[in-house]
Coordinates of C-alpha atoms in Angstrom, one line a residue:
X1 CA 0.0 0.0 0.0
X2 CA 1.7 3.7 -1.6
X3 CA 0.4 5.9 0.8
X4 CA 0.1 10.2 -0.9
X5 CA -0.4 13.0 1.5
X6 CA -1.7 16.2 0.4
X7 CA 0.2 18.7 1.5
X8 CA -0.6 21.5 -0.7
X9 CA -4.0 23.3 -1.1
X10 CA -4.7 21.8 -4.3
X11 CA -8.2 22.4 -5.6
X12 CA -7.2 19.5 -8.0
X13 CA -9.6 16.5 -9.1
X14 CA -8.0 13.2 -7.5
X15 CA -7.3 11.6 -10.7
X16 CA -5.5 14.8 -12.1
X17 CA -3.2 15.1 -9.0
X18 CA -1.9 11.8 -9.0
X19 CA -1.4 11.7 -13.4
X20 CA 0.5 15.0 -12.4
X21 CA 3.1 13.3 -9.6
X22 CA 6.2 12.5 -11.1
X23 CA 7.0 10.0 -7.9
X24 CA 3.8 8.0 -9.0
X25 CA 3.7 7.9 -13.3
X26 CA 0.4 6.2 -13.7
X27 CA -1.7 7.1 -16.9
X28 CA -4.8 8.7 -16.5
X29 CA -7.1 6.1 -17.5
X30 CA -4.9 3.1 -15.5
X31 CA -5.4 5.8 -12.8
X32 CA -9.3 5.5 -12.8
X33 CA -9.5 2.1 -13.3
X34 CA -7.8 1.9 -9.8
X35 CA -10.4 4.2 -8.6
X36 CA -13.2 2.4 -10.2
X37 CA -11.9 -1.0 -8.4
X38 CA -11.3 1.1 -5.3
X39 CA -7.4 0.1 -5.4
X40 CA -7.2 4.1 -4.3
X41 CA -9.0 5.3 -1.4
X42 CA -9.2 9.1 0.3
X43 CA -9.0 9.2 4.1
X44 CA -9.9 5.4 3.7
X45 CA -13.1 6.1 2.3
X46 CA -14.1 5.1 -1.5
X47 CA -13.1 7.7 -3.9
X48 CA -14.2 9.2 -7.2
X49 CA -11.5 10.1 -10.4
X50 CA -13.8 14.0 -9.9
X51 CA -13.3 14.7 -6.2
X52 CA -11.5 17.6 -5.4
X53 CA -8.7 17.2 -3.0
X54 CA -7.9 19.2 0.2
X55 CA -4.9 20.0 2.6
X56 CA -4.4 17.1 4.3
X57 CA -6.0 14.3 2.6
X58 CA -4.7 10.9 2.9
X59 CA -4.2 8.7 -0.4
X60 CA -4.1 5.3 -0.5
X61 CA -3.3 2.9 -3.1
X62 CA -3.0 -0.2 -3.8
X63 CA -1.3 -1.6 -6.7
X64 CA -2.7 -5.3 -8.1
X65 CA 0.7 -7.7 -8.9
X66 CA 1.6 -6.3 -12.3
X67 CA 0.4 -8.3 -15.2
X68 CA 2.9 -10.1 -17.5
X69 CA 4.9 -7.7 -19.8
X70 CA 4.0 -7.0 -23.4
X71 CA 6.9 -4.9 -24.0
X72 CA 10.3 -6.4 -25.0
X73 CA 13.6 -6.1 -23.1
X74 CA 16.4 -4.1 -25.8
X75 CA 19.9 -3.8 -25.5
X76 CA 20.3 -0.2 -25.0
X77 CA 23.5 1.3 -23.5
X78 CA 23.1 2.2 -20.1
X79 CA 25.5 4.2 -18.1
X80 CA 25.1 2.6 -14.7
X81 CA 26.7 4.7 -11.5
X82 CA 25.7 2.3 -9.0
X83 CA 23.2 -0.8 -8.6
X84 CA 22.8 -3.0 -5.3
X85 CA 19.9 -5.3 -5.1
X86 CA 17.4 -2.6 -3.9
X87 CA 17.9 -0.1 -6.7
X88 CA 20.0 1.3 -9.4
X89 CA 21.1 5.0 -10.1
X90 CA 21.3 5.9 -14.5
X91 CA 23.2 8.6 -16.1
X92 CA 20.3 8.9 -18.5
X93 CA 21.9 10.1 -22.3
X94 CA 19.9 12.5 -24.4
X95 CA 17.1 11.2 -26.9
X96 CA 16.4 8.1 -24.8
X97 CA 12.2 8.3 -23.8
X98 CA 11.8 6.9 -20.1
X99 CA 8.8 4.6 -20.7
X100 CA 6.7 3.2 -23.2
X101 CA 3.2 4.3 -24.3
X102 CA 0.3 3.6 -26.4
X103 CA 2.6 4.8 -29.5
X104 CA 6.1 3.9 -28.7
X105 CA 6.7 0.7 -27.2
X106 CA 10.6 0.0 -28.0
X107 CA 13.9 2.1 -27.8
X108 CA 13.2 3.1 -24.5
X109 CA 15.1 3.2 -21.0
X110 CA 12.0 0.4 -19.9
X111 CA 13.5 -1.5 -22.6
X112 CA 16.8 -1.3 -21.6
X113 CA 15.8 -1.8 -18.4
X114 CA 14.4 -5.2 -18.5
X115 CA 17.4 -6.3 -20.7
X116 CA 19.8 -5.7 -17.7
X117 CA 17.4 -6.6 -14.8
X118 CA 15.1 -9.2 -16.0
X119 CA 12.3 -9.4 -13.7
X120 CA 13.6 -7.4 -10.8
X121 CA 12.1 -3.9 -11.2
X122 CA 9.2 -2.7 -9.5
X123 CA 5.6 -3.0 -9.8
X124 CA 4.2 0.1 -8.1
X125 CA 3.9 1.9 -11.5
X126 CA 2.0 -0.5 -14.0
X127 CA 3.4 -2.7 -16.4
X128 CA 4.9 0.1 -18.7
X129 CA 6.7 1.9 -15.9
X130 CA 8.9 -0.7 -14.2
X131 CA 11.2 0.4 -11.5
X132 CA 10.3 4.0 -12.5
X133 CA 10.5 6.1 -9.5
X134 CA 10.8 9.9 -11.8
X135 CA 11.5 10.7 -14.8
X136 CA 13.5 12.7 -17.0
X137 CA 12.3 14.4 -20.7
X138 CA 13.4 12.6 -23.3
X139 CA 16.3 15.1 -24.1
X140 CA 17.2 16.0 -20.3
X141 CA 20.3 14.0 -19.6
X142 CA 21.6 13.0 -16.2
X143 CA 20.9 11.1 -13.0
X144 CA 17.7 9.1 -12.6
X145 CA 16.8 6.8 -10.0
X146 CA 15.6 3.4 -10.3
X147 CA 13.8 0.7 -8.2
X148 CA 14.1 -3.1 -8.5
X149 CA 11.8 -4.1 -5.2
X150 CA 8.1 -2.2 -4.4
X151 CA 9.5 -1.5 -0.6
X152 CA 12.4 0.4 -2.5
X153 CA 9.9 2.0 -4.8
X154 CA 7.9 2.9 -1.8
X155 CA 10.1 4.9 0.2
X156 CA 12.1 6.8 -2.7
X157 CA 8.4 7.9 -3.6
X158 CA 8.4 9.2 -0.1
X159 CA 11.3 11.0 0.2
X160 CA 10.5 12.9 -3.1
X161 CA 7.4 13.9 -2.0
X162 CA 8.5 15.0 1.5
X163 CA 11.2 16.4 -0.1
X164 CA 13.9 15.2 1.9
X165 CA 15.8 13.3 -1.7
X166 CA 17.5 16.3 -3.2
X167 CA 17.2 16.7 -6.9
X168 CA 20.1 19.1 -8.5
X169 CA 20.2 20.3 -12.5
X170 CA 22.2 22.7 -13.9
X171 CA 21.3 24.5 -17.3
X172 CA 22.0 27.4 -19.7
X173 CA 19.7 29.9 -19.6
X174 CA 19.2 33.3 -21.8
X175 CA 19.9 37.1 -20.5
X176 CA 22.1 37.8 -17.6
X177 CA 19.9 37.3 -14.5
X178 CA 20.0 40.3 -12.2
X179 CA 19.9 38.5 -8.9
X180 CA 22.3 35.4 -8.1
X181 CA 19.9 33.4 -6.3
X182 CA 16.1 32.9 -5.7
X183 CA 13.0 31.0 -5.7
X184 CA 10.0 30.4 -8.4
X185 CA 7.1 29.7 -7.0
X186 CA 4.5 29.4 -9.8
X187 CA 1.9 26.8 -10.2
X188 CA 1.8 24.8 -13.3
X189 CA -0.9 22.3 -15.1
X190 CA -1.5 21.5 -18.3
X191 CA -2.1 24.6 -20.9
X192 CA -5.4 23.9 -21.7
X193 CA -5.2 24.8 -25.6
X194 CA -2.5 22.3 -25.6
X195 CA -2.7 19.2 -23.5
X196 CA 1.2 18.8 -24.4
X197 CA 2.5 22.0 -23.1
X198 CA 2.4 23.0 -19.3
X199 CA 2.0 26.1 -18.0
X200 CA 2.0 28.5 -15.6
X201 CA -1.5 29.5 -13.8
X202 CA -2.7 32.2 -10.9
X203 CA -4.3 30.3 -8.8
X204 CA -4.7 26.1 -8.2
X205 CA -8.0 25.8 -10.1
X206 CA -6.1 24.0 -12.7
X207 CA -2.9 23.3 -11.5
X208 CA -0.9 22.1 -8.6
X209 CA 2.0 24.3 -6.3
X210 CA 5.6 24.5 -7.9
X211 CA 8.5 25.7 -6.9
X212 CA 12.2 25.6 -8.0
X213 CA 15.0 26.9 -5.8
X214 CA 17.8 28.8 -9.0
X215 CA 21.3 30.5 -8.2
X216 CA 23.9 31.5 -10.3
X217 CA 26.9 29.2 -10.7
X218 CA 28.7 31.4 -14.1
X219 CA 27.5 34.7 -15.8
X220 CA 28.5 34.3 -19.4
X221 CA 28.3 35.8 -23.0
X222 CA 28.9 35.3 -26.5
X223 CA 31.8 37.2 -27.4
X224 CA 31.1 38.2 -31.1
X225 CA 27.5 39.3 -31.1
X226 CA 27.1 40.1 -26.7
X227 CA 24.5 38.2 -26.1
X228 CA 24.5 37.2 -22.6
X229 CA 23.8 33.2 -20.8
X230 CA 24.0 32.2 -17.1
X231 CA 24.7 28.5 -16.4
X232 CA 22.5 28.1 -13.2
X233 CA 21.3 25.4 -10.9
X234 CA 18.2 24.3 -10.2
X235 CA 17.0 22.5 -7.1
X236 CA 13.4 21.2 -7.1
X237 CA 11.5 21.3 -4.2
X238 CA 8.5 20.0 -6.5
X239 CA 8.4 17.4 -9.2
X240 CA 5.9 18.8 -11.9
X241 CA 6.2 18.3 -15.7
X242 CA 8.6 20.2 -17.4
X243 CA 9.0 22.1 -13.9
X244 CA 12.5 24.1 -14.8
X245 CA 11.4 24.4 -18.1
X246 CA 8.1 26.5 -17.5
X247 CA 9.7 28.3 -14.6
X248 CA 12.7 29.7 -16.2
X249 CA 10.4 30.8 -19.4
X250 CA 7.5 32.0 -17.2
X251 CA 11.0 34.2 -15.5
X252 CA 12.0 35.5 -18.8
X253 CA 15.1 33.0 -19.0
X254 CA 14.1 30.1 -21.1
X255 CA 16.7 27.3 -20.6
X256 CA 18.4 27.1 -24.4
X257 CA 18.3 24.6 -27.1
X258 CA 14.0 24.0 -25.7
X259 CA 11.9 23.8 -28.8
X260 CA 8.9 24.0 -26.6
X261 CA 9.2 26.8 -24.0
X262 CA 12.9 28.3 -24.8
X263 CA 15.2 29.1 -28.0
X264 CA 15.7 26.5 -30.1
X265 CA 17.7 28.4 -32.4
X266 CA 20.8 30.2 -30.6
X267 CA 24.9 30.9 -31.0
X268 CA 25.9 27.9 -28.7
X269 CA 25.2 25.4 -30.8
X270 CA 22.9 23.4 -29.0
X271 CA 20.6 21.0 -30.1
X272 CA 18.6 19.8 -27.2
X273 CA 17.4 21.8 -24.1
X274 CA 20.2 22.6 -22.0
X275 CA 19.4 20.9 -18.7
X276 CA 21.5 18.4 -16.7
X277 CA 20.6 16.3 -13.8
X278 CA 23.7 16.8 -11.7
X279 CA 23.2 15.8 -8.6
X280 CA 21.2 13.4 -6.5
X281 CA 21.0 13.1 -2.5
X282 CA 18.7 10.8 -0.8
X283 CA 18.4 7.8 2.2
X284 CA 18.7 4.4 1.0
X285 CA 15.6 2.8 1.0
X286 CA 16.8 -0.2 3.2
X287 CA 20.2 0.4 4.8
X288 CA 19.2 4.3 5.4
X289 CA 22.5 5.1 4.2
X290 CA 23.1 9.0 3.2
X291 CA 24.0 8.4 -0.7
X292 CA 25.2 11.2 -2.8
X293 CA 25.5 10.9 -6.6
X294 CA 27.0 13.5 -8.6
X295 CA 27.7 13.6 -12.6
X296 CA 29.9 15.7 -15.1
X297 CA 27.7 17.7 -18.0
X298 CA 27.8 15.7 -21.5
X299 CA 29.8 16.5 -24.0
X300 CA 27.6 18.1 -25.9
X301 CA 26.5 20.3 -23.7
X302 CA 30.0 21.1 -22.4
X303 CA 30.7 21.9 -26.3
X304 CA 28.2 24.3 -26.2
X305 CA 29.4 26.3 -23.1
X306 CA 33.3 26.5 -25.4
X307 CA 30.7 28.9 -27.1
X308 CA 30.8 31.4 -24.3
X309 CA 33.1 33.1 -22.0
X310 CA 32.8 34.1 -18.4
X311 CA 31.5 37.7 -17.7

């Protein structure tokens, strides 16, 4: 039994919250099957995919023993920095999807995953998201964890949602930022003219509380026509979709290289968003070990910054 508390005012319909958690990954409609079969209960009372949610509310779910697998294991590359038999930390490369869906069932880190583990990934998340604890975009590069048993899978769920894991990235982003540190705190849901896109709301009507912690690490520019960059770091104290993404173009820094919500044409070269996941901190789930995992940028992204000097 995952058990979710609410600890935001979140105005949000049950079945959009938890679609929305990046700990979880369920699909929507796996979601309210759950819910139809009461597998997912609020404050142990039977529970609707339409009720709103409040401060407070305990979620409960149970997830049946995963059915057998349609999807078939790949050799993929992987760039393992550490495995036991609880879970296993990735250095995810760019252009590598996390998990499968209705259109793309092969070439993905699921895939790969099954290759190299077999059977021994977790269930909590459904039969397309093995061992899937959060995920990266499909061009975001860097540290991702992983986990092979449900009680593993349970309590890194729960440290990213109480926030005590620590999630790092650094990135590129346009315009010399005034400040060298601060907060965003923005709520973000899906941009209702285009159910691919997030954005950035007002109020929690139709979206859930964000916030990303940003500081300066390098001012820089490019020399021959001035433009000006700051490589910055992000630390999440939310998981959303596309969380640094939105922020820094709802701040009037879009991270470059992002087709979606940044420049996708610039004079660094870059071909994919910017953004790194550097840095990881969190308790193991079994010997409560401190663990700290940190990772050099890519090479292409490195390449990119050759581009620029320091300020």
């Amino acid at each position: 039994m995952l058990e979710i508390k609410v600890d935001e005012e979140e105005n949000l319909r049950l079945d959009s919250f938890l679609t929305e958690l990046d700990e979880l990954e369920l699909s929507r409609s796996y979601l309210k099957t759950l819910i139809k079969d009461e597998k997912i209960l609020v404050n142990n009372q039977k529970a609707k995919a339409s009720q709103k949610l409040k401060k407070n509310d305990l979620i409960q779910i149970e997830i049946p023993e995963a059915k057998k697998l349609d999807i078939e294991a790949e050799e993929i590359d992987l760039d393992i920095v550490f495995e036991d038999d609880d879970l296993i930390v990735i250095n995810k490369q760019a252009n590598l999807i996390v998990h499968p869906s209705d259109n793309i069932v092969s070439g993905t880190l699921v895939n790969a995953l099954l290759h190299h583990c077999g059977d021994k990934l977790s269930s909590i998340n459904g039969v397309k998201r093995p061992g899937i604890v959060h995920r990266l975009d499909k061009d975001t590069t860097g540290l991702m964890l992983v986990a092979k048993s449900d009680l593993a899978h349970k309590s890194l769920s729960e440290q990213i949602q109480d926030r005590t894991a620590e999630r790092y990235y650094q990135a590129v982003v346009l315009d010399n930022i005034k400040e060298n540190s601060g907060s965003i705190i923005r709520a973000i849901g899906r941009d209702l003219n285009d159910r691919k896109r997030m954005r950035c709301y007002d109020s929690l009507d139709n979206a859930r509380y964000a916030k990303t912690n940003w500081k300066i690490l390098k001012r820089l520019e490019h020399k021959s026509s001035k433009e000006t960059y700051c490589l910055i770091e992000c630390k999440l104290d939310t998981g959303r979709t596309h969380q640094i993404r939105v922020h820094m173009a709802y701040f009037k820094h879009p991270i470059i290289g992002d087709p979606v919500y940044g420049i996708e044409k610039n004079k660094v070269k870059a071909t994919r968003p910017l953004l790194h996941s550097y840095k990881l901190v969190f308790e193991h789930p079994i010997s409560k070990e401190k663990m700290f995992f940190k990772t050099e940028l890519p090479d292409d992204f490195q390449t990119s910054l050759k581009f620029l000097d320091p300020v």
